[in-house]
Coordinates of N, CA and C in Angstrom, one line a residue:
X157 N 36.1 10.7 -32.3 CA 36.3 9.7 -31.3 C 35.9 10.2 -29.9
X158 N 36.0 11.5 -29.7 CA 35.5 12.1 -28.4 C 34.0 11.9 -28.3
X159 N 33.2 12.0 -29.4 CA 31.8 11.9 -29.3 C 31.4 10.4 -28.9
X160 N 32.1 9.5 -29.4 CA 31.8 8.1 -29.0 C 32.2 7.8 -27.7
X161 N 33.3 8.3 -27.1 CA 33.8 8.2 -25.8 C 32.7 8.7 -24.8
X162 N 32.2 9.9 -25.1 CA 31.2 10.6 -24.3 C 30.0 9.8 -24.2
X163 N 29.5 9.2 -25.4 CA 28.3 8.4 -25.3 C 28.5 7.0 -24.5
X164 N 29.7 6.5 -24.6 CA 29.9 5.3 -23.8 C 30.0 5.6 -22.3
X165 N 30.6 6.7 -22.0 CA 30.6 7.1 -20.6 C 29.2 7.3 -20.0
X166 N 28.3 8.0 -20.8 CA 26.9 8.1 -20.4 C 26.2 6.9 -20.3
X167 N 26.3 6.0 -21.2 CA 25.7 4.7 -21.2 C 26.1 3.9 -19.9
X168 N 27.4 3.9 -19.7 CA 28.0 3.3 -18.5 C 27.4 3.8 -17.2
X169 N 27.4 5.1 -17.1 CA 26.9 5.8 -15.8 C 25.4 5.4 -15.6
X170 N 24.5 5.5 -16.7 CA 23.1 5.2 -16.6 C 23.0 3.7 -16.2
X171 N 23.7 2.8 -16.9 CA 23.6 1.4 -16.6 C 24.0 1.1 -15.1
X172 N 25.0 1.7 -14.6 CA 25.5 1.5 -13.2 C 24.4 2.0 -12.3
X173 N 23.8 3.1 -12.6 CA 22.8 3.7 -11.7 C 21.6 2.7 -11.6
X174 N 21.1 2.3 -12.8 CA 20.0 1.3 -12.8 C 20.4 0.0 -12.1
X175 N 21.6 -0.5 -12.2 CA 22.0 -1.7 -11.5 C 22.0 -1.4 -10.0
X176 N 22.6 -0.4 -9.6 CA 22.5 0.0 -8.2 C 21.2 0.1 -7.6
X177 N 20.2 0.7 -8.4 CA 18.8 0.8 -7.9 C 18.2 -0.6 -7.8
X178 N 18.4 -1.5 -8.7 CA 17.9 -2.9 -8.7 C 18.5 -3.6 -7.5
X179 N 19.8 -3.5 -7.3 CA 20.4 -4.2 -6.1 C 20.0 -3.6 -4.8
X180 N 19.6 -2.3 -4.7 CA 19.1 -1.8 -3.5 C 17.7 -2.1 -3.2
X181 N 17.0 -2.5 -4.2 CA 15.6 -2.9 -4.0 C 14.7 -1.8 -4.3
X182 N 15.1 -0.7 -4.6 CA 14.2 0.5 -4.9 C 13.4 0.3 -6.1
X183 N 13.7 -0.7 -7.0 CA 12.8 -0.9 -8.1 C 11.9 -2.1 -7.9
X184 N 11.9 -2.7 -6.7 CA 10.9 -3.8 -6.4 C 9.5 -3.2 -6.4
X185 N 9.3 -2.1 -5.8 CA 8.1 -1.3 -5.8 C 8.1 -0.3 -7.0
X186 N 7.1 -0.3 -7.9 CA 6.9 0.8 -8.8 C 6.1 1.8 -8.3
X187 N 6.7 3.0 -8.4 CA 5.9 4.2 -8.0 C 5.3 4.2 -6.6
X188 N 6.2 3.9 -5.6 CA 5.9 3.9 -4.2 C 5.6 5.3 -3.7
X189 N 5.9 6.3 -4.4 CA 5.6 7.7 -4.0 C 4.3 8.1 -4.5
X190 N 3.5 7.3 -5.2 CA 2.2 7.6 -5.8 C 2.2 9.0 -6.7
X191 N 3.2 9.1 -7.5 CA 3.3 10.3 -8.4 C 2.3 10.2 -9.5
X192 N 1.7 9.0 -9.8 CA 0.8 8.7 -10.8 C 0.1 7.4 -10.5
X193 N -0.7 6.8 -11.4 CA -1.3 5.6 -11.2 C -0.4 4.5 -11.7
X194 N 0.8 4.8 -12.3 CA 1.6 3.8 -12.8 C 2.0 2.8 -11.8
X195 N 1.9 1.6 -12.3 CA 2.3 0.4 -11.4 C 1.2 -0.2 -10.4
X196 N 0.2 0.6 -10.2 CA -0.9 0.3 -9.3 C -2.2 -0.2 -10.1
X197 N -2.9 -1.2 -9.6 CA -4.1 -1.7 -10.0 C -5.2 -1.6 -8.9
X198 N -6.4 -1.5 -9.3 CA -7.5 -1.3 -8.3 C -8.4 -2.5 -8.2
X199 N -8.7 -2.8 -6.9 CA -9.8 -3.7 -6.7 C -10.9 -2.9 -6.0
X200 N -12.0 -2.6 -6.8 CA -13.0 -1.8 -6.2 C -14.3 -2.5 -6.1
X201 N -15.0 -2.5 -4.9 CA -16.3 -3.1 -4.6 C -17.4 -2.0 -4.4
X202 N -18.5 -2.2 -4.9 CA -19.5 -1.2 -4.7 C -19.2 0.1 -5.1
X203 N -19.5 1.1 -4.3 CA -19.2 2.4 -4.6 C -17.9 2.9 -3.9
X204 N -17.0 2.0 -3.6 CA -15.7 2.4 -3.0 C -15.0 3.1 -4.1
X205 N -13.8 3.8 -3.6 CA -13.0 4.5 -4.6 C -11.5 4.3 -4.2
X206 N -10.8 4.5 -5.2 CA -9.3 4.5 -5.1 C -8.8 5.6 -5.9
X207 N -8.1 6.5 -5.4 CA -7.6 7.7 -6.1 C -6.1 8.0 -5.7
X208 N -5.4 8.5 -6.6 CA -4.0 8.9 -6.4 C -4.0 10.5 -6.6
X209 N -3.9 11.1 -5.5 CA -4.0 12.7 -5.5 C -2.9 13.2 -4.7
X210 N -2.2 14.2 -5.3 CA -1.1 15.0 -4.6 C -0.1 14.0 -4.1
X211 N 0.3 13.0 -4.8 CA 1.3 12.1 -4.4 C 1.0 11.2 -3.2
X212 N -0.3 10.9 -3.1 CA -0.7 10.0 -2.0 C -1.9 9.1 -2.5
X213 N -2.0 7.9 -1.9 CA -3.0 7.0 -2.3 C -4.2 7.1 -1.3
X214 N -5.4 7.5 -1.8 CA -6.6 7.7 -1.0 C -7.6 6.6 -1.3
X215 N -8.0 5.8 -0.4 CA -8.9 4.6 -0.6 C -10.1 4.9 0.3
X216 N -11.3 4.9 -0.3 CA -12.6 5.0 0.4 C -13.3 3.7 0.3
X217 N -13.6 3.2 1.5 CA -14.4 1.9 1.5 C -15.8 2.1 0.9
X218 N -16.4 0.9 0.7 CA -17.8 0.9 0.1 C -18.8 1.3 1.2
X219 N -19.8 1.9 0.8 CA -20.9 2.3 1.6 C -22.2 2.1 0.9
X220 N -23.3 2.0 1.6 CA -24.6 1.9 1.0 C -24.9 3.1 0.0
X221 N -25.8 2.8 -0.9 CA -26.2 3.9 -1.8 C -27.4 4.5 -1.1
X222 N -27.8 5.7 -1.4 CA -29.0 6.3 -0.6 C -30.2 5.5 -0.8
X223 N -30.5 4.8 -1.9 CA -31.7 4.1 -2.0 C -31.7 2.7 -1.3
X224 N -30.6 2.3 -0.8 CA -30.5 1.1 0.0 C -31.0 1.3 1.3
X225 N -32.1 0.5 1.7 CA -32.8 0.6 3.0 C -32.1 -0.3 4.1
X226 N -31.4 -1.3 3.7 CA -30.8 -2.2 4.7 C -29.2 -2.2 4.5
X227 N -28.5 -2.5 5.6 CA -27.0 -2.6 5.5 C -26.6 -3.8 4.6
X228 N -25.5 -3.7 4.0 CA -24.9 -4.7 3.2 C -24.2 -5.6 4.2
X229 N -24.5 -6.8 4.4 CA -24.0 -7.7 5.4 C -22.8 -8.5 4.8
X230 N -22.4 -8.3 3.6 CA -21.3 -9.0 3.0 C -20.0 -8.1 3.2
X231 N -19.0 -8.5 4.0 CA -17.8 -7.8 4.2 C -17.1 -7.6 2.8
X232 N -16.5 -6.5 2.7 CA -15.8 -6.2 1.4 C -14.6 -5.3 1.6
X233 N -13.6 -5.4 0.6 CA -12.4 -4.6 0.7 C -12.1 -3.9 -0.6
X234 N -11.8 -2.7 -0.5 CA -11.4 -1.8 -1.6 C -9.9 -1.5 -1.4
X235 N -9.1 -1.8 -2.5 CA -7.7 -1.6 -2.3 C -7.0 -1.3 -3.6
X236 N -5.8 -0.7 -3.6 CA -4.9 -0.7 -4.7 C -3.7 -1.6 -4.4
X237 N -3.3 -2.3 -5.6 CA -2.3 -3.3 -5.3 C -1.4 -3.4 -6.5
X238 N -0.2 -4.1 -6.3 CA 0.7 -4.5 -7.3 C 1.4 -5.8 -6.9
X239 N 1.8 -6.5 -8.0 CA 2.6 -7.8 -7.8 C 4.0 -7.4 -7.9
X240 N 4.7 -7.9 -6.8 CA 6.2 -7.6 -6.7 C 7.0 -8.9 -6.7
X241 N 8.3 -8.8 -7.0 CA 9.1 -10.0 -6.8 C 10.4 -9.5 -5.9
X242 N 10.6 -10.2 -4.9 CA 11.8 -9.8 -4.0 C 12.8 -10.9 -4.2
X243 N 14.0 -10.3 -4.5 CA 15.1 -11.2 -4.8 C 16.0 -11.6 -3.5
X244 N 16.0 -10.7 -2.5 CA 16.7 -10.9 -1.3 C 15.8 -10.6 -0.1
X245 N 16.0 -11.2 0.9 CA 15.3 -10.9 2.2 C 15.5 -9.5 2.5
X246 N 14.3 -8.8 3.0 CA 14.4 -7.4 3.3 C 13.1 -6.9 4.0
X247 N 12.9 -5.5 4.0 CA 11.8 -4.9 4.8 C 11.1 -4.1 3.9
X248 N 9.7 -4.3 3.8 CA 8.8 -3.5 3.1 C 8.3 -2.5 4.0
X249 N 8.4 -1.2 3.7 CA 7.8 -0.2 4.5 C 6.7 0.6 3.9
X250 N 5.8 1.2 4.6 CA 4.8 2.1 4.1 C 4.3 2.9 5.2
X251 N 3.6 4.0 4.8 CA 3.0 5.0 5.8 C 1.5 5.0 5.5
X252 N 0.8 4.9 6.8 CA -0.6 5.3 6.8 C -0.6 6.7 7.3
X253 N -1.0 7.6 6.4 CA -0.9 9.0 6.6 C -2.2 9.4 7.6
X254 N -3.3 8.9 7.4 CA -4.4 9.1 8.1 C -5.6 8.1 7.8
X255 N -6.3 7.9 8.8 CA -7.6 7.1 8.7 C -8.8 7.8 9.4
X256 N -9.9 7.9 8.8 CA -11.1 8.4 9.4 C -12.3 7.8 8.8
X257 N -13.4 7.8 9.4 CA -14.7 7.4 8.9 C -15.6 8.6 8.8
X258 N -16.3 8.5 7.6 CA -17.4 9.6 7.4 C -18.6 9.2 7.9
X259 N -18.9 9.3 9.2 CA -20.2 9.1 9.8 C -20.3 7.8 10.5
X260 N -19.4 6.9 10.5 CA -19.5 5.6 11.1 C -18.8 5.5 12.5
X261 N -19.1 4.6 13.3 CA -18.5 4.4 14.6 C -18.3 2.8 14.7
X262 N -17.5 2.5 15.8 CA -17.3 1.1 16.0 C -16.1 0.6 15.2
X263 N -15.9 -0.7 15.0 CA -14.8 -1.4 14.4 C -15.3 -1.9 13.1
X264 N -16.3 -1.5 12.6 CA -16.9 -2.1 11.3 C -16.1 -1.7 10.0
X265 N -15.3 -0.7 10.0 CA -14.4 -0.3 8.9 C -13.0 0.0 9.4
X266 N -12.0 -0.4 8.7 CA -10.6 -0.1 9.1 C -9.7 -0.2 7.9
X267 N -8.5 0.5 8.1 CA -7.5 0.4 7.0 C -6.8 -1.0 7.1
X268 N -6.4 -1.4 5.8 CA -5.7 -2.8 5.8 C -4.5 -2.7 4.9
X269 N -3.7 -3.7 5.1 CA -2.6 -4.0 4.2 C -2.9 -5.4 3.6
X270 N -2.7 -5.5 2.4 CA -2.9 -6.8 1.6 C -1.6 -7.5 1.5
X271 N -1.5 -8.8 1.8 CA -0.3 -9.6 1.6 C -0.8 -10.8 0.9
X272 N -0.6 -11.0 -0.3 CA -1.2 -12.1 -1.1 C -2.7 -12.1 -0.9
X273 N -3.3 -13.1 -0.2 CA -4.6 -13.2 -0.1 C -5.1 -12.9 1.3
X274 N -4.2 -12.3 2.2 CA -4.5 -12.0 3.5 C -4.9 -10.5 3.5
X275 N -6.0 -10.2 4.4 CA -6.4 -8.7 4.5 C -6.0 -8.5 6.0
X276 N -5.0 -7.7 6.2 CA -4.4 -7.6 7.5 C -4.7 -6.2 8.1
X277 N -5.1 -6.2 9.5 CA -5.4 -5.0 10.2 C -4.1 -4.2 10.5
X278 N -4.3 -3.0 10.5 CA -3.2 -2.1 10.9 C -3.4 -1.6 12.4
X279 N -2.3 -1.6 13.1 CA -2.4 -1.2 14.5 C -1.8 0.1 14.7
X280 N -2.3 0.7 15.8 CA -1.9 2.2 16.1 C -0.4 2.3 16.5
X281 N 0.2 1.2 17.0 CA 1.6 1.2 17.4 C 2.6 0.9 16.3
X282 N 2.1 0.8 15.0 CA 3.0 0.5 14.0 C 3.2 -0.9 13.5
X283 N 2.4 -1.8 14.0 CA 2.5 -3.2 13.7 C 1.3 -3.6 12.7
X284 N 1.6 -4.6 12.0 CA 0.6 -5.2 11.1 C 0.1 -6.5 11.7
X285 N -1.1 -6.9 11.6 CA -1.7 -8.1 12.2 C -0.8 -9.2 11.6
X286 N -0.5 -10.1 12.5 CA 0.3 -11.4 12.3 C 1.8 -11.1 11.9
X287 N 2.2 -9.9 12.0 CA 3.6 -9.6 11.7 C 4.2 -8.6 12.6
X288 N 4.6 -9.2 13.7 CA 5.2 -8.4 14.8 C 4.3 -8.5 16.1
X289 N 4.0 -7.4 16.6 CA 3.2 -7.4 17.9 C 1.7 -7.3 17.6
X290 N 1.0 -6.9 18.6 CA -0.4 -6.6 18.5 C -0.6 -5.2 19.1
X291 N -1.8 -4.9 19.3 CA -2.2 -3.6 19.9 C -3.6 -3.2 19.5
X292 N -4.0 -2.1 19.5 CA -5.3 -1.6 19.2 C -5.4 -1.4 17.6
X293 N -6.3 -2.0 16.9 CA -6.2 -1.8 15.5 C -7.1 -0.5 15.3
X294 N -6.6 0.2 14.2 CA -7.2 1.4 13.8 C -8.5 1.1 13.1
X295 N -9.5 1.8 13.6 CA -10.9 1.7 13.1 C -11.7 3.0 13.2
X296 N -13.0 2.9 13.0 CA -13.8 4.1 13.1 C -13.8 4.8 14.4
X297 N -13.5 4.0 15.5 CA -13.5 4.6 16.9 C -12.0 5.0 17.2
X298 N -11.0 4.4 16.5 CA -9.6 4.8 16.8 C -9.0 5.2 15.5
X299 N -9.3 6.5 15.1 CA -8.9 7.1 13.8 C -7.5 7.6 14.2
X300 N -6.8 8.1 13.1 CA -5.6 8.7 13.3 C -5.3 9.9 12.2
X301 N -4.8 10.9 12.6 CA -4.3 11.9 11.6 C -2.8 12.1 11.6
X302 N -2.1 11.2 12.3 CA -0.7 11.2 12.3 C -0.2 10.1 11.4
X303 N 1.0 10.3 10.8 CA 1.6 9.3 9.9 C 2.1 8.3 10.8
X304 N 1.8 7.0 10.4 CA 2.4 5.8 11.2 C 3.2 5.0 10.1
X305 N 4.5 4.7 10.4 CA 5.2 3.9 9.5 C 5.1 2.4 9.9
X306 N 4.9 1.5 8.9 CA 4.8 0.1 9.2 C 6.0 -0.6 8.4
X307 N 6.4 -1.7 9.0 CA 7.5 -2.5 8.4 C 7.1 -4.0 8.4
X308 N 7.2 -4.6 7.3 CA 7.0 -6.1 7.1 C 8.3 -6.7 6.5
X309 N 8.7 -7.8 7.2 CA 9.9 -8.5 6.6 C 9.4 -9.5 5.6
X310 N 10.1 -9.5 4.4 CA 9.7 -10.3 3.3 C 10.9 -11.2 2.9
X311 N 10.7 -12.5 2.6 CA 11.7 -13.3 2.1 C 11.7 -13.3 0.7
X312 N 12.7 -13.8 0.0 CA 12.6 -13.9 -1.5 C 11.4 -14.6 -2.0
X313 N 10.8 -14.0 -3.1 CA 9.6 -14.6 -3.6 C 8.8 -13.6 -4.2
X314 N 7.5 -14.1 -4.7 CA 6.6 -13.2 -5.4 C 5.4 -12.9 -4.4
X315 N 5.0 -11.6 -4.4 CA 3.9 -11.3 -3.5 C 3.0 -10.3 -4.2
X316 N 1.8 -10.3 -3.7 CA 0.8 -9.3 -4.1 C 0.6 -8.4 -2.8
X317 N 0.9 -7.1 -3.0 CA 0.8 -6.2 -1.9 C -0.3 -5.2 -2.2
X318 N -1.0 -4.7 -1.2 CA -2.1 -3.7 -1.4 C -2.4 -2.9 -0.2
X319 N -3.1 -1.8 -0.4 CA -3.4 -0.9 0.6 C -4.8 -0.5 0.5
X320 N -5.7 -0.6 1.5 CA -7.0 -0.2 1.3 C -7.8 -0.1 2.6
X321 N -9.2 -0.3 2.5 CA -10.1 -0.2 3.5 C -11.1 -1.4 3.5
X322 N -11.3 -2.0 4.7 CA -12.1 -3.2 4.8 C -13.4 -2.7 5.5
X323 N -14.6 -3.1 4.9 CA -15.8 -2.8 5.6 C -16.6 -4.1 5.9
X324 N -17.1 -4.1 7.1 CA -17.9 -5.3 7.5 C -19.4 -5.0 7.3
X325 N -19.8 -3.8 7.3 CA -21.2 -3.5 7.1 C -21.4 -2.7 5.8
X326 N -20.6 -1.7 5.5 CA -20.8 -0.9 4.3 C -22.1 -0.2 4.3
X327 N -22.5 0.4 5.5 CA -23.7 1.0 5.6 C -23.7 2.4 6.2
X328 N -23.1 2.6 7.4 CA -23.2 3.8 8.1 C -22.2 4.9 7.8
X329 N -21.3 4.8 6.9 CA -20.4 5.7 6.5 C -19.1 5.1 6.0
X330 N -18.4 5.7 5.1 CA -17.2 5.1 4.5 C -16.0 5.3 5.3
X331 N -15.1 4.4 5.4 CA -13.7 4.6 6.0 C -13.0 5.1 4.9
X332 N -12.0 6.1 5.2 CA -11.1 6.7 4.2 C -9.7 6.7 4.7
X333 N -8.9 5.9 4.1 CA -7.4 5.8 4.5 C -6.5 6.4 3.4
X334 N -5.5 7.1 3.8 CA -4.4 7.8 3.0 C -3.1 7.1 3.3
X335 N -2.4 6.6 2.2 CA -1.2 5.9 2.2 C -0.1 6.6 1.4
X336 N 1.2 6.4 1.7 CA 2.2 7.0 1.0 C 3.5 6.2 1.3
X337 N 4.6 6.5 0.6 CA 5.9 6.1 0.8 C 6.1 4.5 1.0
X338 N 5.7 3.9 -0.1 CA 5.9 2.4 -0.1 C 7.3 2.1 -0.7
X339 N 8.1 1.3 0.0 CA 9.5 1.0 -0.5 C 9.9 -0.3 0.1
X340 N 10.9 -1.0 -0.6 CA 11.5 -2.2 -0.1 C 13.0 -2.0 0.1
X341 N 13.5 -2.4 1.2 CA 14.9 -2.3 1.4 C 15.5 -3.7 1.7
X342 N 16.3 -4.3 0.9 CA 17.0 -5.6 1.1 C 18.0 -5.4 2.2
X343 N 18.1 -6.6 2.9 CA 19.2 -6.7 3.9 C 20.6 -6.5 3.3
X344 N 21.5 -5.9 3.9 CA 22.9 -5.8 3.4 C 23.6 -7.2 3.5
X345 N 24.3 -7.3 2.5 CA 25.1 -8.7 2.5 C 26.2 -8.7 3.4

């Protein structure tokens, strides 16, 4: 009898912990710490790259191949994404750990947040384009080595979220963005 009671207690504890995680929203994002590729899919254009290394997402934008004589005039975005479902209004948070360009200048490449079909710029003051304020968007001339935390309010529904690099020219050097700590926090009732 003791053996069955112990199993029942363990099952109840595990079940209550999973229920608490689901209610807190921590299970809305799968693998927001980037411990592996689990939960994330890649949209790669040209020779762009998406890597998960040492618990962070590293995205390199597309760039011309050595044999290409002319710039690529088609803007493109490389990103990692996942589809989520939000049951309660809350806040999606993520960190841009750094952004730099390998050889390019200007605003031709920049880190982005994907929300459904929107490719949104990230600003140096912690705002996302069209979600909050404005400011100077991070790009090849405004790089960062400091972690910046971003917050987006989401209402109940289904969303595609992603993190990446957009390139308008894909020629003079790749933009490289590092992301981490993606989480969703529902509002308290």
